[in-house]
XYZ file of N, CA, C and O in Angstrom:
712
model
N -12.188 0.317 1.438
C -13.429 0.175 2.182
C -13.371 1.098 3.409
O -12.365 1.163 4.091
N -14.467 1.818 3.663
C -14.496 2.687 4.836
C -15.360 2.057 5.930
O -15.960 0.996 5.737
N -15.448 2.729 7.088
C -16.163 2.145 8.232
C -17.631 1.887 7.920
O -18.206 0.892 8.365
N -18.250 2.758 7.118
C -19.670 2.577 6.784
C -19.867 1.297 5.974
O -20.812 0.540 6.203
N -18.974 1.072 5.012
C -19.077 -0.132 4.185
C -18.853 -1.398 5.004
O -19.505 -2.418 4.765
N -17.946 -1.337 5.970
C -17.698 -2.510 6.814
C -18.936 -2.809 7.659
O -19.377 -3.961 7.743
N -19.521 -1.787 8.264
C -20.743 -2.006 9.052
C -21.852 -2.532 8.150
O -22.535 -3.504 8.498
N -22.024 -1.937 6.981
C -23.068 -2.397 6.054
C -22.864 -3.858 5.654
O -23.840 -4.595 5.477
N -21.623 -4.278 5.528
C -21.326 -5.662 5.126
C -21.810 -6.662 6.178
O -22.352 -7.713 5.836
N -21.620 -6.350 7.448
C -21.933 -7.296 8.518
C -23.332 -7.107 9.110
O -23.871 -8.024 9.721
N -23.896 -5.929 8.961
C -25.195 -5.628 9.569
C -26.238 -5.464 8.473
O -26.737 -4.381 8.235
N -26.563 -6.580 7.822
C -27.474 -6.537 6.678
C -28.919 -6.825 7.050
O -29.826 -6.369 6.372
N -29.151 -7.584 8.118
C -30.527 -8.007 8.386
C -30.979 -7.746 9.830
O -31.877 -8.417 10.330
N -30.353 -6.782 10.478
C -30.773 -6.430 11.833
C -30.655 -4.905 11.977
O -29.690 -4.389 12.528
N -31.673 -4.217 11.442
C -31.634 -2.750 11.433
C -31.640 -2.154 12.840
O -31.033 -1.117 13.073
N -32.347 -2.802 13.784
C -32.377 -2.285 15.159
C -30.984 -2.306 15.776
O -30.554 -1.329 16.388
N -30.275 -3.418 15.603
C -28.924 -3.528 16.148
C -27.974 -2.572 15.433
O -27.141 -1.922 16.070
N -28.119 -2.451 14.133
C -27.282 -1.515 13.378
C -27.480 -0.093 13.893
O -26.508 0.658 14.059
N -28.711 0.282 14.182
C -28.998 1.614 14.711
C -28.348 1.796 16.089
O -27.744 2.838 16.355
N -28.459 0.797 16.951
C -27.831 0.858 18.285
C -26.319 1.020 18.132
O -25.709 1.885 18.770
N -25.725 0.193 17.275
C -24.273 0.247 17.051
C -23.842 1.628 16.575
O -22.915 2.224 17.122
N -24.510 2.155 15.582
C -24.101 3.433 14.997
C -24.326 4.583 15.979
O -23.448 5.444 16.132
N -25.443 4.591 16.660
C -25.698 5.682 17.622
C -24.704 5.652 18.775
O -24.173 6.696 19.184
N -24.456 4.465 19.326
C -23.480 4.345 20.412
C -22.086 4.754 19.915
O -21.394 5.550 20.560
N -21.689 4.226 18.782
C -20.346 4.487 18.250
C -20.157 5.961 17.899
O -19.075 6.522 18.110
N -21.197 6.603 17.374
C -21.117 8.029 17.049
C -20.904 8.843 18.328
O -20.098 9.772 18.350
N -21.597 8.499 19.408
C -21.415 9.206 20.686
C -19.978 9.033 21.195
O -19.348 10.001 21.646
N -19.458 7.817 21.099
C -18.068 7.554 21.514
C -17.112 8.360 20.647
O -16.172 8.994 21.152
N -17.339 8.349 19.344
C -16.462 9.088 18.423
C -16.464 10.578 18.751
O -15.400 11.209 18.792
N -17.645 11.148 18.988
C -17.714 12.578 19.273
C -16.988 12.931 20.571
O -16.284 13.936 20.641
N -17.117 12.093 21.593
C -16.414 12.354 22.854
C -14.906 12.216 22.645
O -14.127 13.051 23.116
N -14.488 11.169 21.951
C -13.057 10.960 21.707
C -12.473 12.117 20.885
O -11.364 12.593 21.172
N -13.207 12.569 19.883
C -12.738 13.689 19.060
C -12.696 14.993 19.863
O -11.801 15.817 19.656
N -13.630 15.160 20.802
C -13.592 16.374 21.626
C -12.379 16.347 22.560
O -11.778 17.388 22.827
N -11.999 15.174 23.025
C -10.786 15.041 23.839
C -9.565 15.409 22.993
O -8.693 16.150 23.440
N -9.528 14.914 21.763
C -8.413 15.231 20.861
C -8.326 16.727 20.606
O -7.231 17.304 20.593
N -9.478 17.362 20.428
C -9.506 18.809 20.180
C -9.038 19.592 21.409
O -8.342 20.591 21.291
N -9.423 19.118 22.580
C -9.066 19.783 23.836
C -7.577 19.613 24.173
O -7.024 20.393 24.933
N -6.955 18.572 23.592
C -5.552 18.261 23.899
C -4.701 18.168 22.629
O -4.202 17.086 22.285
N -4.498 19.301 21.942
C -3.690 19.261 20.713
C -2.252 18.805 20.989
O -1.595 18.272 20.091
N -1.785 18.995 22.231
C -0.423 18.586 22.579
C -0.228 17.072 22.474
O 0.907 16.593 22.360
N -1.325 16.301 22.464
C -1.215 14.846 22.344
C -1.009 14.404 20.894
O -0.657 13.259 20.638
N -1.271 15.314 19.949
C -1.056 15.031 18.525
C -1.747 13.729 18.092
O -1.129 12.857 17.485
N -3.023 13.624 18.429
C -3.782 12.414 18.136
C -4.227 12.363 16.679
O -4.509 13.393 16.065
N -4.304 11.168 16.145
C -4.747 10.921 14.779
C -6.273 10.907 14.772
O -6.906 9.883 15.057
N -6.880 12.059 14.463
C -8.330 12.188 14.576
C -9.091 11.389 13.510
O -10.191 10.908 13.784
N -8.517 11.226 12.345
C -9.175 10.399 11.323
C -9.281 8.971 11.827
O -10.345 8.341 11.765
N -8.175 8.463 12.354
C -8.187 7.112 12.909
C -9.153 7.011 14.091
O -9.898 6.032 14.216
N -9.152 8.003 14.962
C -10.044 7.969 16.124
C -11.501 7.861 15.677
O -12.270 7.066 16.223
N -11.883 8.640 14.680
C -13.272 8.551 14.216
C -13.576 7.170 13.639
O -14.575 6.541 13.988
N -12.714 6.688 12.752
C -12.944 5.368 12.137
C -12.991 4.260 13.184
O -13.910 3.432 13.188
N -11.998 4.219 14.059
C -11.909 3.139 15.040
C -13.039 3.231 16.065
O -13.544 2.192 16.519
N -13.463 4.440 16.414
C -14.610 4.593 17.317
C -15.868 4.014 16.683
O -16.677 3.358 17.344
N -16.041 4.272 15.406
C -17.231 3.772 14.718
C -17.218 2.250 14.572
O -18.269 1.631 14.440
N -16.039 1.636 14.620
C -15.916 0.188 14.427
C -15.625 -0.592 15.712
O -15.605 -1.820 15.696
N -15.421 0.086 16.836
C -14.925 -0.603 18.034
C -15.844 -1.702 18.550
O -15.386 -2.652 19.166
N -17.146 -1.608 18.275
C -18.101 -2.605 18.763
C -18.684 -3.472 17.648
O -19.708 -4.133 17.856
N -18.042 -3.518 16.503
C -18.612 -4.261 15.371
C -18.887 -5.728 15.710
O -19.808 -6.336 15.185
N -18.128 -6.286 16.645
C -18.285 -7.700 17.004
C -19.528 -8.038 17.800
O -19.827 -9.226 18.001
N -20.297 -7.043 18.239
C -21.484 -7.358 19.052
C -22.485 -8.216 18.290
O -23.228 -8.976 18.902
N -22.476 -8.157 16.981
C -23.437 -8.931 16.189
C -23.291 -10.433 16.396
O -24.241 -11.185 16.220
N -22.125 -10.874 16.825
C -21.881 -12.310 17.036
C -22.169 -12.760 18.460
O -21.971 -13.915 18.798
N -22.649 -11.831 19.306
C -22.855 -12.156 20.719
C -24.328 -12.380 21.058
O -25.224 -11.988 20.313
N -24.517 -12.994 22.201
C -25.848 -13.275 22.723
C -26.172 -12.221 23.779
O -25.788 -12.347 24.945
N -26.831 -11.152 23.357
C -27.242 -10.065 24.252
C -28.585 -9.530 23.748
O -28.672 -8.447 23.172
N -29.659 -10.304 23.938
C -30.953 -9.944 23.365
C -31.491 -8.584 23.809
O -32.238 -7.944 23.061
N -31.084 -8.093 24.980
C -31.572 -6.789 25.435
C -31.111 -5.656 24.539
O -31.721 -4.586 24.516
N -30.024 -5.878 23.762
C -29.595 -4.880 22.776
C -29.666 -5.447 21.352
O -28.930 -5.042 20.465
N -30.566 -6.415 21.163
C -30.879 -6.966 19.832
C -29.732 -7.773 19.215
O -29.636 -7.891 17.993
N -28.858 -8.335 20.076
C -27.773 -9.205 19.599
C -28.225 -10.653 19.758
O -28.477 -11.093 20.892
N -28.305 -11.387 18.653
C -28.828 -12.747 18.692
C -27.808 -13.771 18.206
O -28.153 -14.779 17.601
N -26.547 -13.504 18.507
C -25.489 -14.454 18.171
C -25.347 -15.502 19.258
O -26.227 -15.662 20.112
N -24.227 -16.207 19.263
C -24.043 -17.322 20.193
C -22.908 -17.103 21.195
O -22.800 -17.842 22.164
N -22.092 -16.102 20.985
C -20.909 -15.898 21.833
C -21.247 -15.054 23.063
O -22.134 -14.203 23.006
N -20.502 -15.260 24.165
C -20.684 -14.378 25.325
C -20.345 -12.936 24.951
O -19.395 -12.687 24.203
N -21.102 -11.988 25.505
C -20.915 -10.582 25.154
C -19.491 -10.095 25.408
O -18.961 -9.301 24.630
N -18.847 -10.588 26.457
C -17.499 -10.116 26.786
C -16.509 -10.392 25.655
O -15.461 -9.761 25.577
N -16.868 -11.269 24.746
C -15.988 -11.593 23.614
C -16.189 -10.668 22.411
O -15.522 -10.811 21.397
N -17.093 -9.668 22.518
C -17.387 -8.840 21.341
C -16.144 -8.121 20.819
O -16.013 -7.914 19.621
N -15.227 -7.765 21.699
C -14.016 -7.074 21.254
C -13.087 -7.963 20.451
O -12.612 -7.571 19.381
N -12.841 -9.180 20.944
C -11.942 -10.078 20.205
C -12.606 -10.563 18.918
O -11.924 -10.765 17.910
N -13.930 -10.716 18.941
C -14.641 -11.104 17.721
C -14.576 -9.987 16.680
O -14.336 -10.248 15.494
N -14.769 -8.760 17.134
C -14.660 -7.615 16.228
C -13.258 -7.479 15.671
O -13.078 -7.150 14.488
N -12.267 -7.757 16.502
C -10.877 -7.694 16.036
C -10.636 -8.704 14.917
O -9.996 -8.380 13.909
N -11.169 -9.910 15.082
C -11.032 -10.921 14.017
C -11.680 -10.418 12.722
O -11.114 -10.569 11.629
N -12.864 -9.836 12.839
C -13.578 -9.334 11.668
C -12.760 -8.253 10.968
O -12.603 -8.280 9.737
N -12.205 -7.315 11.744
C -11.469 -6.206 11.138
C -10.118 -6.648 10.585
O -9.652 -6.097 9.580
N -9.489 -7.621 11.200
C -8.230 -8.147 10.628
C -8.520 -8.814 9.286
O -7.747 -8.665 8.342
N -9.636 -9.529 9.200
C -10.043 -10.151 7.932
C -10.256 -9.098 6.855
O -9.941 -9.323 5.685
N -10.756 -7.931 7.240
C -11.012 -6.839 6.296
C -9.753 -6.023 5.987
O -9.801 -5.102 5.181
N -8.640 -6.339 6.661
C -7.388 -5.621 6.405
C -7.216 -4.361 7.243
O -6.533 -3.429 6.815
N -7.814 -4.337 8.434
C -7.720 -3.180 9.327
C -7.109 -3.584 10.674
O -7.788 -3.539 11.704
N -5.831 -3.967 10.695
C -5.229 -4.457 11.944
C -5.136 -3.397 13.043
O -5.273 -3.723 14.229
N -4.914 -2.154 12.687
C -4.816 -1.098 13.703
C -6.177 -0.859 14.368
O -6.271 -0.674 15.582
N -7.241 -0.880 13.593
C -8.598 -0.723 14.110
C -8.972 -1.949 14.958
O -9.670 -1.824 15.962
N -8.489 -3.111 14.546
C -8.765 -4.353 15.283
C -8.229 -4.271 16.707
O -8.853 -4.774 17.643
N -7.083 -3.648 16.879
C -6.510 -3.504 18.223
C -7.444 -2.708 19.147
O -7.553 -3.013 20.333
N -8.110 -1.702 18.616
C -9.060 -0.928 19.423
C -10.203 -1.846 19.861
O -10.611 -1.818 21.030
N -10.706 -2.667 18.954
C -11.784 -3.599 19.299
C -11.381 -4.486 20.470
O -12.108 -4.565 21.466
N -10.253 -5.155 20.347
C -9.898 -6.161 21.341
C -9.414 -5.563 22.656
O -9.346 -6.266 23.655
N -9.115 -4.272 22.689
C -8.533 -3.659 23.880
C -9.434 -2.662 24.591
O -9.012 -2.020 25.536
N -10.693 -2.532 24.164
C -11.560 -1.517 24.781
C -12.492 -2.074 25.847
O -13.148 -1.316 26.555
N -12.580 -3.383 25.988
C -13.501 -3.984 26.961
C -13.098 -3.598 28.382
O -11.936 -3.723 28.752
N -14.074 -3.138 29.142
C -13.753 -2.591 30.464
C -12.869 -1.374 30.253
O -13.099 -0.565 29.371
N -11.831 -1.285 31.057
C -10.802 -0.255 30.829
C -9.566 -0.983 30.321
O -8.448 -0.738 30.740
N -9.805 -1.939 29.422
C -8.773 -2.878 29.018
C -8.740 -3.994 30.044
O -9.251 -3.857 31.156
N -8.177 -5.120 29.657
C -8.069 -6.262 30.565
C -6.643 -6.804 30.518
O -6.122 -7.078 29.433
N -6.047 -6.962 31.678
C -4.698 -7.518 31.738
C -4.764 -9.040 31.676
O -5.808 -9.653 31.953
N -3.653 -9.651 31.360
C -3.526 -11.104 31.387
C -4.003 -11.630 32.739
O -4.780 -12.580 32.813
N -3.533 -10.997 33.837
C -3.900 -11.454 35.184
C -5.401 -11.361 35.428
O -5.986 -12.256 36.045
N -6.031 -10.283 34.968
C -7.485 -10.151 35.137
C -8.219 -11.240 34.357
O -9.181 -11.833 34.858
N -7.780 -11.508 33.158
C -8.429 -12.515 32.314
C -8.319 -13.893 32.952
O -9.306 -14.628 33.057
N -7.118 -14.242 33.417
C -6.894 -15.567 34.002
C -7.587 -15.696 35.357
O -8.313 -16.666 35.603
N -7.414 -14.707 36.225
C -7.968 -14.817 37.586
C -9.495 -14.823 37.581
O -10.123 -15.449 38.435
N -10.101 -14.147 36.625
C -11.566 -14.117 36.537
C -12.107 -15.194 35.596
O -13.311 -15.279 35.363
N -11.193 -15.995 35.046
C -11.567 -17.092 34.148
C -12.459 -16.600 33.010
O -13.491 -17.194 32.696
N -12.043 -15.502 32.397
C -12.821 -14.912 31.309
C -12.576 -15.687 30.013
O -11.458 -16.152 29.759
N -13.593 -15.812 29.177
C -13.464 -16.554 27.917
C -12.759 -15.714 26.835
O -13.310 -15.450 25.770
N -11.545 -15.312 27.155
C -10.750 -14.450 26.277
C -9.356 -15.037 26.141
O -8.926 -15.831 26.993
N -8.623 -14.636 25.112
C -7.241 -15.110 24.966
C -6.421 -14.740 26.205
O -6.612 -13.670 26.786
N -5.539 -15.623 26.588
C -4.679 -15.369 27.754
C -3.506 -14.495 27.328
O -2.407 -14.983 27.047
N -3.800 -13.196 27.311
C -2.816 -12.186 26.931
C -3.308 -10.841 27.449
O -4.481 -10.699 27.808
N -2.424 -9.864 27.519
C -2.848 -8.512 27.865
C -3.696 -7.952 26.733
O -3.285 -7.991 25.568
N -4.859 -7.462 27.085
C -5.732 -6.776 26.131
C -5.943 -5.356 26.657
O -7.048 -4.951 27.008
N -4.840 -4.637 26.748
C -4.820 -3.285 27.302
C -4.595 -2.263 26.200
O -3.740 -2.472 25.327
N -5.331 -1.156 26.226
C -5.061 -0.098 25.255
C -3.639 0.434 25.462
O -3.257 0.737 26.591
N -2.880 0.505 24.398
C -1.486 0.934 24.497
C -1.256 2.314 23.892
O -0.683 3.176 24.532
N -1.707 2.528 22.667
C -1.478 3.827 22.038
C -2.420 4.852 22.653
O -3.453 4.503 23.243
N -2.089 6.119 22.500
C -2.972 7.175 23.015
C -4.351 7.110 22.363
O -5.375 7.308 23.026
N -4.394 6.819 21.077
C -5.681 6.719 20.386
C -6.520 5.581 20.986
O -7.730 5.751 21.218
N -5.899 4.431 21.225
C -6.617 3.312 21.850
C -7.143 3.712 23.226
O -8.278 3.387 23.590
N -6.334 4.420 23.981
C -6.729 4.834 25.328
C -7.873 5.845 25.291
O -8.825 5.739 26.078
N -7.806 6.812 24.399
C -8.863 7.824 24.296
C -10.195 7.170 23.931
O -11.234 7.484 24.523
N -10.186 6.259 22.984
C -11.430 5.599 22.567
C -11.976 4.742 23.709
O -13.179 4.773 23.997
N -11.114 3.994 24.370
C -11.542 3.174 25.497
C -12.151 4.051 26.581
O -13.222 3.749 27.128
N -11.498 5.152 26.892
C -11.988 6.088 27.906
C -13.362 6.653 27.499
O -14.318 6.618 28.277
N -13.460 7.136 26.285
C -14.711 7.740 25.804
C -15.858 6.733 25.829
O -17.004 7.080 26.163
N -15.565 5.491 25.531
C -16.574 4.435 25.484
C -17.241 4.230 26.839
O -18.419 3.858 26.913
N -16.525 4.480 27.916
C -17.065 4.230 29.258
C -18.181 5.193 29.637
O -18.856 4.985 30.631
N -18.405 6.221 28.832
C -19.433 7.212 29.134
C -20.769 6.917 28.450
O -21.738 7.645 28.646
N -20.828 5.839 27.654
C -22.033 5.553 26.879
C -22.383 4.073 26.925
O -21.532 3.232 26.675
N -23.654 3.795 27.222
C -24.121 2.412 27.183
C -24.902 2.211 25.890
O -25.235 3.175 25.198
N -25.216 0.973 25.612
C -26.019 0.678 24.425
C -27.501 0.574 24.780
O -28.326 0.371 23.911
N -27.825 0.730 26.064
C -29.232 0.674 26.471
C -29.813 2.062 26.711
O -31.022 2.233 26.649
N -28.961 3.039 26.985
C -29.409 4.438 27.140
C -28.625 5.282 26.142
O -27.703 6.006 26.505
N -29.021 5.178 24.914
C -28.226 5.708 23.808
C -28.070 7.228 23.815
O -27.104 7.738 23.300
N -29.010 7.934 24.371
C -28.955 9.386 24.294
C -28.480 10.040 25.580
O -28.633 11.234 25.773
N -27.885 9.233 26.462
C -27.460 9.745 27.760
C -25.962 9.519 27.953
O -25.485 8.386 27.839
N -25.250 10.598 28.249
C -23.837 10.471 28.591
C -23.718 10.349 30.107
O -24.308 11.142 30.847
N -22.977 9.366 30.559
C -22.743 9.186 31.991
C -21.850 10.309 32.509
O -21.020 10.841 31.774
N -22.031 10.634 33.769
C -21.093 11.541 34.425
C -19.797 10.789 34.677
O -19.760 9.541 34.596
N -18.743 11.513 35.021
C -17.486 10.845 35.366
C -17.707 9.889 36.534
O -17.211 8.764 36.524
N -18.488 10.313 37.514
C -18.755 9.475 38.684
C -19.488 8.187 38.276
O -19.168 7.106 38.780
N -20.461 8.305 37.405
C -21.190 7.116 36.935
C -20.272 6.187 36.142
O -20.335 4.960 36.289
N -19.416 6.765 35.307
C -18.472 5.952 34.530
C -17.499 5.238 35.468
O -17.223 4.038 35.289
N -16.985 5.944 36.462
C -16.070 5.320 37.432
C -16.742 4.173 38.171
O -16.148 3.108 38.345
N -17.986 4.383 38.586
C -18.732 3.345 39.308
C -18.915 2.110 38.428
O -18.760 0.982 38.887
N -19.225 2.328 37.171
C -19.407 1.232 36.229
C -18.099 0.461 36.025
O -18.072 -0.774 36.054
N -17.005 1.186 35.850
C -15.692 0.549 35.662
C -15.276 -0.194 36.930
O -14.731 -1.304 36.871
N -15.556 0.388 38.100
C -15.152 -0.201 39.381
C -15.795 -1.565 39.629
O -15.208 -2.408 40.320
N -16.977 -1.801 39.039
C -17.651 -3.099 39.205
C -16.786 -4.250 38.725
O -16.975 -5.388 39.130
N -15.846 -3.947 37.844
C -15.037 -4.997 37.224
C -13.622 -5.051 37.779
O -12.760 -5.711 37.200
N -13.376 -4.350 38.872
C -12.086 -4.506 39.539
C -11.264 -3.241 39.646
O -11.465 -2.268 38.930
N -10.342 -3.299 40.575
C -9.490 -2.166 40.923
C -8.518 -1.789 39.800
O -8.256 -0.613 39.569
N -7.972 -2.794 39.106
C -6.996 -2.520 38.036
C -7.584 -1.595 36.976
O -6.965 -0.617 36.570
N -8.782 -1.940 36.520
C -9.435 -1.133 35.486
C -9.761 0.265 35.982
O -9.605 1.236 35.246
N -10.194 0.372 37.229
C -10.506 1.687 37.784
C -9.253 2.557 37.847
O -9.307 3.744 37.527
N -8.132 1.977 38.191
C -6.870 2.738 38.222
C -6.527 3.260 36.829
O -6.111 4.407 36.673
N -6.702 2.425 35.813
C -6.427 2.869 34.435
C -7.375 4.009 34.059
O -6.955 5.017 33.500
N -8.660 3.833 34.375
C -9.648 4.854 34.039
C -9.293 6.185 34.710
O -9.351 7.242 34.075
N -8.917 6.147 35.978
C -8.583 7.376 36.714
C -7.325 8.039 36.144
O -7.246 9.277 36.094
N -6.388 7.246 35.680
C -5.198 7.800 35.024
C -5.608 8.528 33.735
O -5.138 9.637 33.454
N -6.498 7.924 32.982
C -6.975 8.559 31.750
C -7.748 9.834 32.062
O -7.644 10.810 31.332
N -8.526 9.804 33.123
C -9.282 11.000 33.513
C -8.322 12.161 33.728
O -8.578 13.276 33.264
N -7.210 11.909 34.406
C -6.206 12.970 34.629
C -5.599 13.451 33.321
O -5.333 14.631 33.157
N -5.402 12.536 32.375
C -4.785 12.891 31.091
C -5.745 13.624 30.165
O -5.322 14.536 29.429
N -7.012 13.235 30.157
C -7.928 13.656 29.104
C -8.951 14.716 29.519
O -9.588 15.310 28.667
N -9.146 14.930 30.795
C -10.168 15.905 31.204
C -9.572 17.286 31.337
O -8.418 17.514 31.382
């Protein structure tokens, strides 16, 4: 099964949301792939980057975010862990890690506990270079302005809203990937 078949399996009756998911994910994939191309010394797995970028937000269908056509019941912040469950069920554990670790600039155990987030009490931080590149690329695209890439300054401002830890990770990635 490829990423298209997985999306088709879960997004059968909400074409608007499917379009948002695919357009957002394609923008993330293209940015992540351009980073890989710009940095051959990182020896990134570009096939995986494309697949995982296209699937990183698959869990949004289970969340309650009507402004982006999500009519599920879960809090939006859980879309990553929900997507990870979906992809593990489909036999894609490596892709599942990207789902659960891309929220914000990743979330540490301390951030989850101190902010009382409805997430598992564990580090949900991107670890592999591929996970980090996808997480970084994702910060440049929203699901409400699908055709607009944020500037680095706009992405930093957005990440900073959620705390200093995430901003530090984002700035480290900026040095690595730009």
